[in-house]
Amino acid sequence: MSTPRGEFTSRFGFLMAASGSAVGLGNIWGFPTNAASNGGAAFLFTYLILVFVLAYPALMAELIIGRHAKANAVTALQGLSRGTISRGMGTFVGFAGIITVSLILSFYTIVSGWMVAFLIDPLARIANLDSLADWLTTDTILRNALFVMLFMGLTIYVVSAGVKDGIEKWASRLMPSLVVILLLLILYVITLPGASDGMRAFLIPDFKQLIDPGLIINALGQAFFSLSLGAGTMLIYGSYVSKKENLPALGGMVALLDVGVAVMAGMLILPAMYVAQANGVAIYDESGGLIAGPGLILSVLPALFNSMGSAGLLVALAFFLLMTIASLTSSISMLEVPVAYAVENHSVGRRKAALIIGGIVAIICLTIVANFDDLFDLVVTVTTEYSQPLGGLFFCIFAGWIWNRNSLLQEIKQGFPEVEQSLFWKIWPFYVKFICPVAIAAVYIQLLS
Ligand code: TRP
């Protein structure tokens, strides 16, 4: 029995869902710290170029393949194939995407769980429950395990409600709130002493660092993670877009929103770090670099909020609410990938699929929580540095080499009838065919050597 497939009901709904997927911990945490440690605006500059010349074309490959097939990645890639070899490759790449995104979801859920714990902390303090507040902010296996389950529960809740009543509805509520909270926080933080030093560290370019090959690898990794590429997420969201929409324009807006929020987050996090420094909090580690990892979000910023007195409680609340919203709109897009596959190809009900797959990922999370030092960094590195770029490479190969060019053109023409005269059609096919695969492969070889 086949139920009708879900579809986003409006352009706004898709934009909120897709930018909700893109905007996440990668923007608010990853991007600002990456920028600050890699030459400030020099990184921003490299990043912008990479987003528009490499990540946007790869994003379009996923969106177009998805909308054409109106199906999950496995079925979509199989459908583009012309022979047994490419069909086998499609099956493999589709499944690899499902496994990659599930593993990304497993570490993402752990970090998101921390955000929820730190969101409840100021509430506990307001209620004078200081021992609860201390428990919430102390790194224990029990706390981490409980918040993994809580956050996964939220993710399952939204995904089980479906594309329109779950993903679109929640993204349309949460994303505008995220932008408002982010703006308010920026406006507050930049008035504090020390903030302008942070703004300088973020915006003044140190072009000497541009020749560092590490910078380009970091920027490309950041761009792929931030736009949720290479794992079938954007493909499945593309599959829910109506044939009436102009896909290249929609994809461009998603990329702009993603970059916009990353730049705004830089204007919050860097000034906040230097305000913390002005308040006596250490913001450099022993090797002289800016503290960037969990130490930044879980210790530097909370120390800053504590030093602000009672206003700090409100700021902490707003900040961790921002992080939780950013995480949730991303985690639902990850869980949707395996769920859509199970629903479409194995006729499992959506609710049941979300519960079972979410449950399995939660078990993986708990395994990582219990063996954190051995597993966490390993899972992050393997998925984000290796599988994701490789996935992106294959999506480009499918769009550029395997898919029949005329059928590809017909797909984009729906919603964009004049595409053949557009700049997009002059540049993009060449990009997905040659530039993206070569550039991703080059970065990959760098990484391996
Ligand atoms: N883009 C999100 C972020 O910046 C994370 C994300 C969501 C993601 N879906 C993904 C990353 C799929 C890789 C693959 O935080």
Short mmCIF file of C-alpha atoms and ligand atoms in Angstrom, two decimals:
data_model
loop_
_atom_site.label_atom_id
_atom_site.label_comp_id
_atom_site.label_asym_id
_atom_site.label_seq_id
_atom_site.Cartn_x
_atom_site.Cartn_y
_atom_site.Cartn_z
CA MET A 1 0.00 0.00 0.00
CA SER A 2 1.48 3.33 -0.87
CA THR A 3 0.52 6.50 0.91
CA PRO A 4 0.98 9.75 -1.03
CA ARG A 5 4.44 11.20 -0.57
CA GLY A 6 4.90 14.24 1.59
CA GLU A 7 5.54 17.62 -0.02
CA PHE A 8 6.40 21.04 1.37
CA THR A 9 3.31 23.18 1.06
CA SER A 10 5.05 26.44 0.21
CA ARG A 11 8.32 27.97 -0.87
CA PHE A 12 8.68 29.47 2.59
CA GLY A 13 8.19 26.05 4.16
CA PHE A 14 10.94 24.53 2.05
CA LEU A 15 13.28 27.45 2.70
CA MET A 16 12.79 27.17 6.44
CA ALA A 17 13.22 23.38 6.42
CA ALA A 18 16.30 23.39 4.18
CA SER A 19 17.96 26.35 5.84
CA GLY A 20 16.99 24.76 9.16
CA SER A 21 18.94 21.70 8.11
CA ALA A 22 21.87 23.79 6.96
CA VAL A 23 21.96 26.18 9.91
CA GLY A 24 23.13 24.25 12.92
CA LEU A 25 25.99 23.76 15.32
CA GLY A 26 28.24 23.96 12.28
CA ASN A 27 27.30 27.62 11.77
CA ILE A 28 27.08 28.88 15.30
CA TRP A 29 29.93 26.91 16.79
CA GLY A 30 32.10 25.57 13.98
CA PHE A 31 32.24 28.54 11.64
CA PRO A 32 33.16 31.35 14.07
CA THR A 33 35.90 29.34 15.75
CA ASN A 34 37.25 28.10 12.45
CA ALA A 35 37.34 31.68 11.20
CA ALA A 36 39.01 33.02 14.33
CA SER A 37 41.72 30.36 14.25
CA ASN A 38 42.36 30.64 10.50
CA GLY A 39 43.00 34.25 9.72
CA GLY A 40 39.62 35.89 10.44
CA ALA A 41 38.18 37.48 7.32
CA ALA A 42 40.74 35.60 5.20
CA PHE A 43 38.88 32.45 6.16
CA LEU A 44 35.53 34.12 5.58
CA PHE A 45 36.66 35.14 2.12
CA THR A 46 37.88 31.63 1.22
CA TYR A 47 34.74 30.18 2.70
CA LEU A 48 32.44 32.40 0.64
CA ILE A 49 34.26 31.48 -2.55
CA LEU A 50 34.12 27.77 -1.75
CA VAL A 51 30.44 27.92 -0.86
CA PHE A 52 29.50 29.50 -4.15
CA VAL A 53 31.88 27.70 -6.49
CA LEU A 54 31.84 24.21 -4.95
CA ALA A 55 29.20 23.73 -2.31
CA TYR A 56 26.34 25.44 -4.14
CA PRO A 57 26.80 23.31 -7.29
CA ALA A 58 26.94 20.17 -5.12
CA LEU A 59 23.83 21.32 -3.27
CA MET A 60 22.05 21.78 -6.59
CA ALA A 61 23.07 18.27 -7.67
CA GLU A 62 21.35 16.81 -4.61
CA LEU A 63 18.24 18.99 -4.83
CA ILE A 64 17.72 18.32 -8.54
CA ILE A 65 18.29 14.56 -8.29
CA GLY A 66 15.89 14.44 -5.34
CA ARG A 67 13.12 16.40 -7.01
CA HIS A 68 13.44 14.42 -10.22
CA ALA A 69 13.10 11.06 -8.50
CA LYS A 70 10.63 12.15 -5.81
CA ALA A 71 12.23 9.37 -3.80
CA ASN A 72 14.94 8.60 -1.26
CA ALA A 73 18.62 8.53 -2.26
CA VAL A 74 18.85 4.78 -2.93
CA THR A 75 15.90 4.72 -5.33
CA ALA A 76 16.81 8.10 -6.82
CA LEU A 77 20.37 7.13 -7.75
CA GLN A 78 19.33 3.72 -9.03
CA GLY A 79 16.79 5.46 -11.24
CA LEU A 80 19.42 7.65 -12.91
CA SER A 81 21.61 4.70 -13.78
CA ARG A 82 21.94 3.30 -17.24
CA GLY A 83 23.55 -0.08 -16.58
CA THR A 84 24.27 -2.61 -13.88
CA ILE A 85 27.51 -0.99 -12.78
CA SER A 86 26.08 2.46 -12.25
CA ARG A 87 23.00 0.94 -10.67
CA GLY A 88 25.16 -0.94 -8.19
CA MET A 89 27.07 2.25 -7.55
CA GLY A 90 23.78 4.08 -6.93
CA THR A 91 22.70 1.48 -4.40
CA PHE A 92 26.07 1.69 -2.67
CA VAL A 93 26.21 5.51 -2.56
CA GLY A 94 22.60 5.71 -1.35
CA PHE A 95 23.25 3.29 1.50
CA ALA A 96 26.59 4.88 2.34
CA GLY A 97 24.71 8.18 2.70
CA ILE A 98 22.17 6.60 5.04
CA ILE A 99 24.92 5.16 7.24
CA THR A 100 26.95 8.39 7.19
CA VAL A 101 24.02 10.58 8.13
CA SER A 102 22.98 8.21 10.91
CA LEU A 103 26.48 8.34 12.38
CA ILE A 104 26.57 12.13 12.05
CA LEU A 105 23.24 12.19 13.86
CA SER A 106 24.73 10.07 16.64
CA PHE A 107 27.48 12.53 17.55
CA TYR A 108 25.24 15.51 16.80
CA THR A 109 22.65 14.23 19.27
CA ILE A 110 25.26 13.99 22.03
CA VAL A 111 26.34 17.60 21.50
CA SER A 112 22.73 18.76 21.15
CA GLY A 113 21.95 17.01 24.44
CA TRP A 114 24.61 19.20 26.10
CA MET A 115 22.86 22.26 24.67
CA VAL A 116 19.54 21.20 26.20
CA ALA A 117 21.19 20.53 29.58
CA PHE A 118 22.77 24.00 29.50
CA LEU A 119 19.39 25.46 28.49
CA ILE A 120 17.76 24.02 31.60
CA ASP A 121 20.65 25.16 33.82
CA PRO A 122 19.64 28.86 34.01
CA LEU A 123 16.04 27.81 34.66
CA ALA A 124 17.22 25.66 37.56
CA ARG A 125 19.22 28.59 38.90
CA ILE A 126 16.26 30.94 38.64
CA ALA A 127 14.26 28.37 40.64
CA ASN A 128 17.07 28.22 43.22
CA LEU A 129 17.73 24.55 42.44
CA ASP A 130 21.48 24.94 42.60
CA SER A 131 22.39 21.30 43.01
CA LEU A 132 20.30 20.42 39.95
CA ALA A 133 22.03 23.22 38.07
CA ASP A 134 25.43 21.84 39.05
CA TRP A 135 24.44 18.35 37.97
CA LEU A 136 23.22 19.70 34.61
CA THR A 137 26.54 21.36 33.88
CA THR A 138 28.82 18.56 35.07
CA ASP A 139 30.00 16.11 32.46
CA THR A 140 28.76 12.70 33.57
CA ILE A 141 27.75 9.62 31.63
CA LEU A 142 24.32 9.66 33.26
CA ARG A 143 23.60 13.27 32.29
CA ASN A 144 24.84 12.74 28.76
CA ALA A 145 22.80 9.56 28.35
CA LEU A 146 19.59 11.17 29.64
CA PHE A 147 19.91 14.21 27.41
CA VAL A 148 20.71 12.05 24.39
CA MET A 149 17.39 10.32 24.96
CA LEU A 150 15.54 13.56 25.52
CA PHE A 151 16.89 15.19 22.39
CA MET A 152 16.39 12.08 20.29
CA GLY A 153 12.84 11.94 21.61
CA LEU A 154 12.22 15.47 20.30
CA THR A 155 13.74 14.60 16.93
CA ILE A 156 11.61 11.45 16.63
CA TYR A 157 8.51 13.43 17.64
CA VAL A 158 8.94 15.95 14.82
CA VAL A 159 9.90 13.41 12.15
CA SER A 160 7.02 11.05 12.97
CA ALA A 161 4.54 13.85 12.32
CA GLY A 162 5.62 13.90 8.67
CA VAL A 163 6.99 16.34 6.12
CA LYS A 164 4.23 18.92 6.33
CA ASP A 165 2.94 18.53 9.89
CA GLY A 166 6.31 17.83 11.45
CA ILE A 167 9.36 19.09 9.58
CA GLU A 168 7.81 22.05 7.75
CA LYS A 169 5.64 23.15 10.64
CA TRP A 170 8.44 23.12 13.20
CA ALA A 171 11.09 24.60 10.93
CA SER A 172 8.71 27.45 10.03
CA ARG A 173 8.24 28.24 13.70
CA LEU A 174 11.78 27.71 14.88
CA MET A 175 13.90 29.33 12.17
CA PRO A 176 12.41 32.83 12.42
CA SER A 177 12.78 32.61 16.23
CA LEU A 178 16.40 31.61 15.77
CA VAL A 179 17.15 34.70 13.70
CA VAL A 180 15.44 36.99 16.21
CA ILE A 181 17.29 35.49 19.19
CA LEU A 182 20.60 35.69 17.34
CA LEU A 183 20.05 39.37 16.47
CA LEU A 184 19.08 40.28 20.02
CA LEU A 185 22.14 38.52 21.42
CA ILE A 186 24.44 40.29 18.97
CA LEU A 187 22.95 43.67 19.83
CA TYR A 188 23.48 43.03 23.52
CA VAL A 189 26.98 41.56 23.35
CA ILE A 190 28.48 44.22 21.08
CA THR A 191 27.70 46.88 23.67
CA LEU A 192 29.97 45.19 26.23
CA PRO A 193 33.62 46.13 26.86
CA GLY A 194 36.03 44.02 24.82
CA ALA A 195 33.51 43.20 22.07
CA SER A 196 35.22 45.32 19.45
CA ASP A 197 38.44 43.30 19.79
CA GLY A 198 36.44 40.20 18.97
CA MET A 199 34.84 41.85 15.97
CA ARG A 200 38.32 42.77 14.80
CA ALA A 201 39.60 39.19 15.23
CA PHE A 202 36.68 38.01 13.12
CA LEU A 203 36.64 40.63 10.40
CA ILE A 204 40.23 41.80 9.86
CA PRO A 205 41.84 39.46 7.37
CA ASP A 206 45.23 37.90 7.92
CA PHE A 207 45.96 37.08 4.30
CA LYS A 208 49.24 35.34 5.18
CA GLN A 209 47.14 32.39 6.27
CA LEU A 210 45.52 32.10 2.84
CA ILE A 211 48.48 30.17 1.47
CA ASP A 212 48.08 27.54 4.15
CA PRO A 213 46.58 24.44 2.46
CA GLY A 214 45.06 23.52 5.81
CA LEU A 215 42.84 26.58 5.55
CA ILE A 216 41.28 25.47 2.28
CA ILE A 217 40.68 21.96 3.59
CA ASN A 218 39.08 23.40 6.71
CA ALA A 219 36.94 25.80 4.73
CA LEU A 220 35.73 23.11 2.32
CA GLY A 221 34.95 20.70 5.15
CA GLN A 222 33.11 23.48 6.93
CA ALA A 223 31.11 24.34 3.79
CA PHE A 224 30.08 20.72 3.15
CA PHE A 225 29.08 20.14 6.74
CA SER A 226 27.26 23.42 6.96
CA LEU A 227 25.21 22.87 3.82
CA SER A 228 24.38 19.30 4.94
CA LEU A 229 25.92 17.84 1.78
CA GLY A 230 27.09 14.40 0.74
CA ALA A 231 24.76 12.32 2.86
CA GLY A 232 21.42 12.53 1.06
CA THR A 233 19.81 15.12 3.36
CA MET A 234 19.38 17.79 0.72
CA LEU A 235 18.41 15.11 -1.78
CA ILE A 236 15.49 14.02 0.35
CA TYR A 237 14.42 17.62 1.04
CA GLY A 238 14.65 18.30 -2.69
CA SER A 239 12.35 15.33 -3.26
CA TYR A 240 9.62 17.15 -1.31
CA VAL A 241 9.81 20.31 -3.44
CA SER A 242 6.99 20.99 -5.88
CA LYS A 243 7.72 20.85 -9.61
CA LYS A 244 6.46 24.42 -9.81
CA GLU A 245 9.45 25.83 -7.96
CA ASN A 246 12.57 27.31 -9.49
CA LEU A 247 15.20 25.07 -7.93
CA PRO A 248 18.40 26.98 -8.75
CA ALA A 249 16.90 30.07 -7.11
CA LEU A 250 15.73 28.15 -4.05
CA GLY A 251 19.13 26.49 -3.65
CA GLY A 252 20.80 29.89 -3.91
CA MET A 253 18.60 31.24 -1.14
CA VAL A 254 19.41 28.29 1.10
CA ALA A 255 23.14 28.89 0.58
CA LEU A 256 22.73 32.61 1.29
CA LEU A 257 20.72 32.01 4.45
CA ASP A 258 23.29 29.51 5.64
CA VAL A 259 26.23 31.84 5.04
CA GLY A 260 24.27 34.77 6.49
CA VAL A 261 23.63 32.98 9.76
CA ALA A 262 27.26 31.81 9.94
CA VAL A 263 28.52 35.38 9.53
CA MET A 264 26.03 36.64 12.10
CA ALA A 265 27.12 33.91 14.51
CA GLY A 266 30.70 35.08 14.05
CA MET A 267 29.58 38.54 15.14
CA LEU A 268 28.22 37.01 18.32
CA ILE A 269 30.75 34.34 19.32
CA LEU A 270 34.00 36.23 18.71
CA PRO A 271 32.91 39.43 20.48
CA ALA A 272 31.54 37.25 23.32
CA MET A 273 34.92 35.54 23.70
CA TYR A 274 36.77 38.82 23.95
CA VAL A 275 34.21 40.17 26.39
CA ALA A 276 34.87 37.04 28.46
CA GLN A 277 38.57 37.80 28.29
CA ALA A 278 37.95 41.37 29.47
CA ASN A 279 36.07 39.79 32.39
CA GLY A 280 39.07 37.66 33.31
CA VAL A 281 38.09 34.38 31.60
CA ALA A 282 40.94 32.61 29.74
CA ILE A 283 40.15 32.29 26.03
CA TYR A 284 43.46 30.89 24.80
CA ASP A 285 44.62 27.32 25.38
CA GLU A 286 48.19 26.28 26.35
CA SER A 287 49.37 26.29 22.75
CA GLY A 288 48.26 29.90 22.32
CA GLY A 289 45.28 29.18 20.05
CA LEU A 290 41.74 30.33 20.78
CA ILE A 291 39.78 27.74 22.73
CA ALA A 292 37.47 26.28 20.10
CA GLY A 293 36.17 22.82 21.03
CA PRO A 294 33.66 21.90 23.74
CA GLY A 295 35.67 24.12 26.09
CA LEU A 296 34.37 27.19 24.27
CA ILE A 297 30.64 26.51 24.49
CA LEU A 298 30.63 24.53 27.74
CA SER A 299 33.10 26.53 29.78
CA VAL A 300 34.24 29.87 28.30
CA LEU A 301 30.77 31.16 27.44
CA PRO A 302 29.10 29.88 30.64
CA ALA A 303 31.90 31.58 32.62
CA LEU A 304 31.09 34.77 30.74
CA PHE A 305 27.37 34.46 31.46
CA ASN A 306 28.14 33.84 35.16
CA SER A 307 30.21 37.00 35.29
CA MET A 308 27.22 39.03 34.07
CA GLY A 309 25.16 38.59 37.21
CA SER A 310 21.42 38.11 36.84
CA ALA A 311 21.35 39.45 33.27
CA GLY A 312 23.68 36.54 32.56
CA LEU A 313 20.91 34.05 33.36
CA LEU A 314 18.75 35.54 30.66
CA VAL A 315 21.60 35.68 28.17
CA ALA A 316 22.50 32.04 28.91
CA LEU A 317 18.87 31.06 28.43
CA ALA A 318 18.67 32.85 25.09
CA PHE A 319 22.02 31.48 23.91
CA PHE A 320 21.30 27.83 24.67
CA LEU A 321 17.80 28.16 23.28
CA LEU A 322 19.43 29.37 20.09
CA MET A 323 21.76 26.35 20.08
CA THR A 324 18.92 23.93 20.79
CA ILE A 325 16.76 25.31 17.98
CA ALA A 326 19.68 25.22 15.56
CA SER A 327 20.38 21.61 16.53
CA LEU A 328 16.81 20.38 16.30
CA THR A 329 16.07 21.71 12.82
CA SER A 330 19.28 19.97 11.69
CA SER A 331 18.77 16.67 13.51
CA ILE A 332 15.29 16.21 12.03
CA SER A 333 16.75 16.55 8.55
CA MET A 334 19.25 13.81 9.37
CA LEU A 335 16.72 11.36 10.79
CA GLU A 336 14.47 11.98 7.77
CA VAL A 337 17.05 10.31 5.46
CA PRO A 338 16.85 6.74 6.84
CA VAL A 339 13.17 7.16 7.77
CA ALA A 340 12.18 8.12 4.22
CA TYR A 341 14.04 5.07 2.92
CA ALA A 342 12.30 2.71 5.33
CA VAL A 343 8.89 4.22 4.64
CA GLU A 344 9.23 4.17 0.86
CA ASN A 345 11.14 0.99 0.21
CA HIS A 346 9.99 -1.25 3.03
CA SER A 347 6.45 0.01 3.61
CA VAL A 348 7.06 0.67 7.28
CA GLY A 349 4.74 3.27 8.84
CA ARG A 350 6.43 6.64 9.40
CA ARG A 351 5.89 6.68 13.14
CA LYS A 352 7.26 3.17 13.57
CA ALA A 353 10.22 3.87 11.27
CA ALA A 354 11.12 7.06 13.17
CA LEU A 355 10.89 5.27 16.49
CA ILE A 356 12.94 2.22 15.48
CA ILE A 357 15.65 4.11 13.57
CA GLY A 358 15.81 6.88 16.16
CA GLY A 359 16.10 4.14 18.80
CA ILE A 360 18.98 2.46 16.98
CA VAL A 361 20.82 5.78 16.59
CA ALA A 362 20.21 6.49 20.28
CA ILE A 363 21.88 3.18 21.14
CA ILE A 364 24.87 4.19 19.02
CA CYS A 365 24.91 7.52 20.90
CA LEU A 366 24.92 5.75 24.25
CA THR A 367 27.79 3.54 23.12
CA ILE A 368 29.76 6.65 22.18
CA VAL A 369 28.84 8.36 25.47
CA ALA A 370 30.13 5.36 27.42
CA ASN A 371 33.39 5.24 25.41
CA PHE A 372 33.69 8.92 24.69
CA ASP A 373 37.47 9.29 24.47
CA ASP A 374 37.85 6.35 22.10
CA LEU A 375 34.87 6.92 19.86
CA PHE A 376 33.69 10.53 19.67
CA ASP A 377 36.50 12.11 17.66
CA LEU A 378 36.81 9.00 15.55
CA VAL A 379 33.15 9.12 14.47
CA VAL A 380 33.35 12.87 13.80
CA THR A 381 36.48 12.53 11.68
CA VAL A 382 35.41 9.50 9.67
CA THR A 383 31.99 10.89 8.83
CA THR A 384 32.71 14.57 8.25
CA GLU A 385 36.21 14.46 6.80
CA TYR A 386 36.00 11.26 4.78
CA SER A 387 32.47 9.99 4.03
CA GLN A 388 30.74 13.30 3.48
CA PRO A 389 33.08 14.80 0.85
CA LEU A 390 33.21 11.43 -0.89
CA GLY A 391 29.40 11.31 -0.90
CA GLY A 392 29.34 14.81 -2.38
CA LEU A 393 31.77 13.70 -5.07
CA PHE A 394 29.50 10.81 -6.06
CA PHE A 395 26.35 12.95 -6.17
CA CYS A 396 28.19 15.25 -8.58
CA ILE A 397 29.27 12.27 -10.67
CA PHE A 398 25.69 11.06 -10.87
CA ALA A 399 24.38 14.49 -11.84
CA GLY A 400 27.24 15.29 -14.23
CA TRP A 401 28.19 11.98 -15.83
CA ILE A 402 25.58 9.31 -15.30
CA TRP A 403 22.30 11.19 -15.64
CA ASN A 404 21.15 11.80 -19.19
CA ARG A 405 21.71 15.51 -19.84
CA ASN A 406 18.42 16.09 -21.57
CA SER A 407 16.43 14.53 -18.79
CA LEU A 408 18.38 16.68 -16.33
CA LEU A 409 17.53 19.80 -18.34
CA GLN A 410 13.85 18.84 -18.49
CA GLU A 411 13.83 18.50 -14.71
CA ILE A 412 15.27 21.97 -14.08
CA LYS A 413 12.95 23.46 -16.72
CA GLN A 414 10.02 22.63 -14.49
CA GLY A 415 9.63 25.78 -12.48
CA PHE A 416 12.38 27.50 -14.48
CA PRO A 417 11.33 27.30 -18.17
CA GLU A 418 13.92 29.82 -19.35
CA VAL A 419 16.82 27.93 -17.76
CA GLU A 420 18.62 27.33 -21.07
CA GLN A 421 19.25 31.05 -21.44
CA SER A 422 20.39 31.44 -17.86
CA LEU A 423 23.82 31.86 -16.40
CA PHE A 424 23.08 28.82 -14.28
CA TRP A 425 22.84 26.51 -17.29
CA LYS A 426 25.99 28.02 -18.81
CA ILE A 427 28.07 27.28 -15.75
CA TRP A 428 26.57 24.65 -13.51
CA PRO A 429 26.69 21.53 -15.77
CA PHE A 430 30.38 22.13 -16.36
CA TYR A 431 30.94 22.61 -12.66
CA VAL A 432 29.27 19.42 -11.47
CA LYS A 433 30.92 17.48 -14.22
CA PHE A 434 34.50 18.68 -13.88
CA ILE A 435 35.28 21.31 -11.28
CA CYS A 436 33.50 19.83 -8.26
CA PRO A 437 34.76 16.26 -8.62
CA VAL A 438 38.33 17.39 -9.29
CA ALA A 439 38.36 19.89 -6.43
CA ILE A 440 36.85 17.47 -3.93
CA ALA A 441 39.27 14.74 -5.05
CA ALA A 442 42.19 17.17 -4.68
CA VAL A 443 41.20 18.08 -1.16
CA TYR A 444 40.75 14.41 -0.42
CA ILE A 445 44.22 13.53 -1.65
CA GLN A 446 45.64 16.34 0.50
CA LEU A 447 43.86 14.87 3.46
CA LEU A 448 45.22 11.38 2.88
CA SER A 449 48.80 12.46 2.29
N1 TRP B 1 24.36 21.53 8.48
C1 TRP B 1 24.19 21.23 9.85
C2 TRP B 1 25.09 22.13 10.69
O1 TRP B 1 25.69 23.03 10.19
C3 TRP B 1 24.44 19.78 10.17
C4 TRP B 1 23.77 18.81 9.27
C5 TRP B 1 22.43 18.63 9.09
C6 TRP B 1 24.41 17.86 8.45
N2 TRP B 1 22.23 17.62 8.18
C7 TRP B 1 23.41 17.13 7.80
C8 TRP B 1 25.72 17.59 8.22
C9 TRP B 1 23.74 16.11 6.88
C10 TRP B 1 26.05 16.60 7.34
C11 TRP B 1 25.07 15.88 6.66
O2 TRP B 1 25.22 21.97 11.87
#
